[in-house]
mmCIF file of C-alpha atoms in Angstrom:
data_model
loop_
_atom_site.group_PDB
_atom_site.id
_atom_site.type_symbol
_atom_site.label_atom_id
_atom_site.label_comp_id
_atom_site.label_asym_id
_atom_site.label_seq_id
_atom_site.Cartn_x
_atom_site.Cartn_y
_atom_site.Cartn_z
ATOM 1 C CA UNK A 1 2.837 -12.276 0.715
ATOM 2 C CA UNK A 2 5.758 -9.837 1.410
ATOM 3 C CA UNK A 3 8.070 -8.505 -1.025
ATOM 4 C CA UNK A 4 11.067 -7.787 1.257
ATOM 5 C CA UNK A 5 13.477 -5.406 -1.696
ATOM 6 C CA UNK A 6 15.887 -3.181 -1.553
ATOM 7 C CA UNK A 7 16.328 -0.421 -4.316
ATOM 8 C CA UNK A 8 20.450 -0.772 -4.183
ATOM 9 C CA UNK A 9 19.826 -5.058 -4.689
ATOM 10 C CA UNK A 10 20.965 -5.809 -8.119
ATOM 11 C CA UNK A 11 19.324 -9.020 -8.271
ATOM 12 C CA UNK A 12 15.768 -7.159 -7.076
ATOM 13 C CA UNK A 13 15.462 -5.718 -10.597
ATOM 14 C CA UNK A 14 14.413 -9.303 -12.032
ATOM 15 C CA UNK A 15 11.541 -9.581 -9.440
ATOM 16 C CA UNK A 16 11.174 -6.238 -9.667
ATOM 17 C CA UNK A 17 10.236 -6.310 -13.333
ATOM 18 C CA UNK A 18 7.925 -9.722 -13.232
ATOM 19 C CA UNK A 19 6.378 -9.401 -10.560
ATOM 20 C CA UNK A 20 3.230 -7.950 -11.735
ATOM 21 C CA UNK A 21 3.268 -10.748 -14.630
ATOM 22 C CA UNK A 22 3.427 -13.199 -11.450
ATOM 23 C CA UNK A 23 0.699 -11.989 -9.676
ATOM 24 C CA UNK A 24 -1.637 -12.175 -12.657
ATOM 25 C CA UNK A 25 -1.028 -15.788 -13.292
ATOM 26 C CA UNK A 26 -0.794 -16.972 -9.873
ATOM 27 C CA UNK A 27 -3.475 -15.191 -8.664
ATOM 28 C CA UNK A 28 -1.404 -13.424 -5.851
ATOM 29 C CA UNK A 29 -0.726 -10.353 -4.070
ATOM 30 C CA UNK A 30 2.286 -8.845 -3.015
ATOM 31 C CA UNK A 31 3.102 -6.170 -0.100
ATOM 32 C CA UNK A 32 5.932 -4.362 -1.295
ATOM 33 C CA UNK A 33 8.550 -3.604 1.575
ATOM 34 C CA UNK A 34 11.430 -1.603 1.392
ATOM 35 C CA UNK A 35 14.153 -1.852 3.598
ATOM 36 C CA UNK A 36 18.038 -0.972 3.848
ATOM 37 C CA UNK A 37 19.744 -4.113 2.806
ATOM 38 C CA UNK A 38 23.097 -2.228 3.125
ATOM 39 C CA UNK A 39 22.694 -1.930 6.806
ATOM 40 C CA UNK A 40 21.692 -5.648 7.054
ATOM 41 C CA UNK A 41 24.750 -6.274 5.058
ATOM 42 C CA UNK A 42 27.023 -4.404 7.429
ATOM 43 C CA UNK A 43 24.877 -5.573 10.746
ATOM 44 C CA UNK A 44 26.038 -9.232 9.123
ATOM 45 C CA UNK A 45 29.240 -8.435 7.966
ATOM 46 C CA UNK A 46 28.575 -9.582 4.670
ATOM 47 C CA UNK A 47 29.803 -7.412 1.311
ATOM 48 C CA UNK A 48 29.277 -10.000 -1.140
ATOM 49 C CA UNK A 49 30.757 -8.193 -3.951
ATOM 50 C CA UNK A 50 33.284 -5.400 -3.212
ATOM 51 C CA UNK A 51 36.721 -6.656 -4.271
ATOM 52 C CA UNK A 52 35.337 -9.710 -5.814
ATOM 53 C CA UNK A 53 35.853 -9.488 -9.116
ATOM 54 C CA UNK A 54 34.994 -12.622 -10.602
ATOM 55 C CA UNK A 55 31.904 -13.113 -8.545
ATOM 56 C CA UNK A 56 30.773 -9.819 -9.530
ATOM 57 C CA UNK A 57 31.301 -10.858 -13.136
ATOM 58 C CA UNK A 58 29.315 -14.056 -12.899
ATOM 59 C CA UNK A 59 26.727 -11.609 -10.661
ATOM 60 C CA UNK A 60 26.045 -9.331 -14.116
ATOM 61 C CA UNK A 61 26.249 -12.393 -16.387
ATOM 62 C CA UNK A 62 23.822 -14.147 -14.287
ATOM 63 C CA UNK A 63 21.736 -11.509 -14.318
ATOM 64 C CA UNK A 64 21.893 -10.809 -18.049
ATOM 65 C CA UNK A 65 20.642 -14.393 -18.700
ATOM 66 C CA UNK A 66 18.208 -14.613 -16.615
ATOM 67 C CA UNK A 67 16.656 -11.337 -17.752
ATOM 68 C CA UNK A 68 16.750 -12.901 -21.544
ATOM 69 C CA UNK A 69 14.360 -15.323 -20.346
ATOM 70 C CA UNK A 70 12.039 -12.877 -19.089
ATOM 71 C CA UNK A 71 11.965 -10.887 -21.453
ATOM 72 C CA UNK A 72 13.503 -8.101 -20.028
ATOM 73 C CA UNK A 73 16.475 -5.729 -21.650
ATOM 74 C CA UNK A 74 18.955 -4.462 -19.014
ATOM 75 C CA UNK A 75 22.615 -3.330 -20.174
ATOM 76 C CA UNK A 76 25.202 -4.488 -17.756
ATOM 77 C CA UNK A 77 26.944 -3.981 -15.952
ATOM 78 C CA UNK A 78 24.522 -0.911 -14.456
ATOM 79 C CA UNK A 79 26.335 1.622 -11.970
ATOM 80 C CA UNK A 80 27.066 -0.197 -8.994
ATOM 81 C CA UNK A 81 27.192 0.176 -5.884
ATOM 82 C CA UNK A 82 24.786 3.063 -5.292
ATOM 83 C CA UNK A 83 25.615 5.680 -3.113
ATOM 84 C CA UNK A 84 21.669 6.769 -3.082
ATOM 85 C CA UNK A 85 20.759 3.407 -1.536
ATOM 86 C CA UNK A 86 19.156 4.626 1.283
ATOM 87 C CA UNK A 87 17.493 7.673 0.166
ATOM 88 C CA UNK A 88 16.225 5.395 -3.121
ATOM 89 C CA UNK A 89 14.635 3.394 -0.131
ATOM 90 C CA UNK A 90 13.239 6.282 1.799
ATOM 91 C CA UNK A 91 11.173 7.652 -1.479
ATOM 92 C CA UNK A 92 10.032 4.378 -1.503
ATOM 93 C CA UNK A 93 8.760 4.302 1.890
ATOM 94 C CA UNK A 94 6.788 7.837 0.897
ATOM 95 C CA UNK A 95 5.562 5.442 -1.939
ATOM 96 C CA UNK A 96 4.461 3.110 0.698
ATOM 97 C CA UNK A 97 2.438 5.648 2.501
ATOM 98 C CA UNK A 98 0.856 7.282 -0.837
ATOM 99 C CA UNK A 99 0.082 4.291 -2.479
ATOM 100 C CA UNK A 100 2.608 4.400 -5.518
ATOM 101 C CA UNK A 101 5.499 2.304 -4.412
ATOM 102 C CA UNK A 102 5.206 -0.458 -6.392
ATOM 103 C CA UNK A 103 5.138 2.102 -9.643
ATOM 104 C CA UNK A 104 8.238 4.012 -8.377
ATOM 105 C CA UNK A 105 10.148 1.158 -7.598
ATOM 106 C CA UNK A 106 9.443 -0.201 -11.708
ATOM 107 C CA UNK A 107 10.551 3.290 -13.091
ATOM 108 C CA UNK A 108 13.211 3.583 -10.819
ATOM 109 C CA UNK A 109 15.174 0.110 -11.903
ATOM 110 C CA UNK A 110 14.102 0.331 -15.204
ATOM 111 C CA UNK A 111 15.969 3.674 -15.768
ATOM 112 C CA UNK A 112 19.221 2.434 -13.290
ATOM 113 C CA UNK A 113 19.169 -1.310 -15.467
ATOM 114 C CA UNK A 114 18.528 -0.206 -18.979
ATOM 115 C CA UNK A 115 19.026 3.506 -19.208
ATOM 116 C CA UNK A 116 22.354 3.519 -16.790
ATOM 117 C CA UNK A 117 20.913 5.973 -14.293
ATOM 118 C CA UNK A 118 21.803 5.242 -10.529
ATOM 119 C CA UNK A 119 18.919 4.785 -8.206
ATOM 120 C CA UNK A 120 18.332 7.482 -5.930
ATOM 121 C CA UNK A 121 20.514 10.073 -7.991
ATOM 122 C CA UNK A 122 19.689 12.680 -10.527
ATOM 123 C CA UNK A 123 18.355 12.395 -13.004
ATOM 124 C CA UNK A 124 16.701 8.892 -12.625
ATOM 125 C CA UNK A 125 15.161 10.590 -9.020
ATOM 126 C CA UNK A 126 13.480 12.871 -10.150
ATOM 127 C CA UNK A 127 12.575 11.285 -13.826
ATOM 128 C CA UNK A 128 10.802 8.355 -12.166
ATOM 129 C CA UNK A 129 8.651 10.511 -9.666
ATOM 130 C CA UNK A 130 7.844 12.413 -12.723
ATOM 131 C CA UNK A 131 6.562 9.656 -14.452
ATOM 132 C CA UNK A 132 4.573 8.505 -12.017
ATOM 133 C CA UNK A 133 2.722 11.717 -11.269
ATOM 134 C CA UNK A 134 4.755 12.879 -8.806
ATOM 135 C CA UNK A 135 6.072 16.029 -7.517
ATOM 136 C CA UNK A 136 9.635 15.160 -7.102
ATOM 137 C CA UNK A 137 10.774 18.086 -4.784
ATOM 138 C CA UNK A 138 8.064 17.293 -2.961
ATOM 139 C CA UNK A 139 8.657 13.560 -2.397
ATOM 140 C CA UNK A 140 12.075 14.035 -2.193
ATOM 141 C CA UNK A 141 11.543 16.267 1.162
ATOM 142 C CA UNK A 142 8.970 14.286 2.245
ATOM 143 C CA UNK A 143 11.870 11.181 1.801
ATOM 144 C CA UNK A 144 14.660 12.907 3.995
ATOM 145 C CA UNK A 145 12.263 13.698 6.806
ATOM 146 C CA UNK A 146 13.229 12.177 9.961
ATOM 147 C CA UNK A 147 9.884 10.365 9.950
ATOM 148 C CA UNK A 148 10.544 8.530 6.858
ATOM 149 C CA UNK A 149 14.483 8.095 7.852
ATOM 150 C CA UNK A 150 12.666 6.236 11.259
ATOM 151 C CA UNK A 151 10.096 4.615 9.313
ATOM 152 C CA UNK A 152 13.004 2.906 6.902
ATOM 153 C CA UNK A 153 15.091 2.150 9.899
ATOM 154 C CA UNK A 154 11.967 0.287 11.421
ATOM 155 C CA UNK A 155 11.216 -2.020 8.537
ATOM 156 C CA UNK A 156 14.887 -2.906 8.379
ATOM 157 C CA UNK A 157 14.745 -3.841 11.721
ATOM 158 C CA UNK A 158 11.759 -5.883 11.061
ATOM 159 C CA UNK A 159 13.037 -7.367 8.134
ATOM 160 C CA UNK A 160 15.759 -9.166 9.697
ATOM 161 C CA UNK A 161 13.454 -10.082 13.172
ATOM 162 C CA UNK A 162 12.041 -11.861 10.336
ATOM 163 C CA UNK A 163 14.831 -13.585 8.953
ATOM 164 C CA UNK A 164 15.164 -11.283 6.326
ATOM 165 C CA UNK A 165 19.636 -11.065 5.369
ATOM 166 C CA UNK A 166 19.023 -10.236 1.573
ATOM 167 C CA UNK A 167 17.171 -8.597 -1.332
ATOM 168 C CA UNK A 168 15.070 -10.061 -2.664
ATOM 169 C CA UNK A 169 13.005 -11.666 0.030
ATOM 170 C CA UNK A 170 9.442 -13.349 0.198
ATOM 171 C CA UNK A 171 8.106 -14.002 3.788
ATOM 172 C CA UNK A 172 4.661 -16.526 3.601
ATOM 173 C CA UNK A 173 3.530 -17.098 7.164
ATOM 174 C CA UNK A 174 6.945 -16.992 8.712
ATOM 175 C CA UNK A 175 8.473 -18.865 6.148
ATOM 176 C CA UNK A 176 11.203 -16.846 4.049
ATOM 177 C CA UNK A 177 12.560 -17.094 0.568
ATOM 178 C CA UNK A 178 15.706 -15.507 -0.512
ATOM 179 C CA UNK A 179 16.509 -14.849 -4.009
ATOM 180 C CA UNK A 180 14.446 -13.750 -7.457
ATOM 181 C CA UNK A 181 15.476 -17.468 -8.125
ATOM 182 C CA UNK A 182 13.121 -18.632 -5.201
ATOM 183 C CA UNK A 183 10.308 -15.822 -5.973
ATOM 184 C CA UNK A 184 8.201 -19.618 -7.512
ATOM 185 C CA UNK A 185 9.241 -21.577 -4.325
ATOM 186 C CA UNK A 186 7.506 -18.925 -2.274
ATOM 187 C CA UNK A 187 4.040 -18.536 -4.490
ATOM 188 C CA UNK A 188 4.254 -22.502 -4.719
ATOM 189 C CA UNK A 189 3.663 -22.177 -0.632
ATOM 190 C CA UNK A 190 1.343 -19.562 -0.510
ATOM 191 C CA UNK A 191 -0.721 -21.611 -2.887
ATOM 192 C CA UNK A 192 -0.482 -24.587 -0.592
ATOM 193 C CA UNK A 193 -1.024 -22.609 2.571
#
């Protein structure tokens, strides 16, 4: 099944964090895909939450209870919106390549939702790489290369020749599931597939 995310997508953090727990009782694997949900935003013309204040409100409330029932800790509201969006995403795509993007992604939320450190800025960058094992100037190079800045730009595009017009996503055999909220809707499928 495909994880369609965004590091940038506040709601991502919920999957984000259970996903792991999900797999292990569903008996499930997950591809993890990054892709630039800002530029599918823009492509769409769809900013749900800049100068909305009350749906932003009821965004970080939202959030806060539904984290209580996962057992999960974030302080709210967390820096948002994040001007490292994109080069959050392209570390991740180096993650996708080396095999730890599923670990980067976890450090990298956790430290944005619960320590207030912005995704793809110092310190949480180069914390997170860190504590994964990773050579952050290294990565972080590796990340603004023109291959990785292509490779992004390609799984955004085929992200939303999917379907794809949010984080988070879940793509079973064509089918697509927006929303953490819908992250059971989608394993219900794949189980029925």
């Amino acid at each position: 099944m495909d994880f369609w995310y965004s590091i940038g997508s506040t709601y991502s953090y919920l999957t984000v964090m259970r996903l792991p727990e999900v797999e292990r009782a569903h008996n499930v694997k997950f591809r993890w895909r990054p892709f630039d949900v800002r530029h599918v935003m823009v492509e769409q013309n769809n900013i749900p939450f800049k100068g909305k204040p009350v749906k932003a409100a009821y965004m970080w409330r939202d959030i806060e209870r539904r984290a209580q029932r996962y057992g999960l800790s974030p302080k709210v509201p967390a820096p948002y919106p994040l001007p490292g969006l994109v080069l959050a995403n392209q570390v991740a795509m180096v993650g996708v390549n080396e095999g730890w993007v599923e670990a980067y992604t976890r450090a990298t939320y956790k430290r944005w939702f619960e320590a207030g450190e912005p995704a793809g800025e110092e310190p949480n960058l180069s914390s997170s790489l860190e504590e994964i094992g990773c050579d952050p100037s290294k990565v972080i190079a590796a990340a603004q290369s023109e291959s990785i800045a292509n490779a992004l730009s390609a799984a955004t595009e085929e992200a939303m020749a999917l379907g794809v017009f949010g984080s988070p996503t879940f793509v079973v055999d064509g089918e697509v599931f927006w929303g953490d909220d819908r992250l059971e809707d989608a394993v219900l499928w794949a189980e029925s597939s």
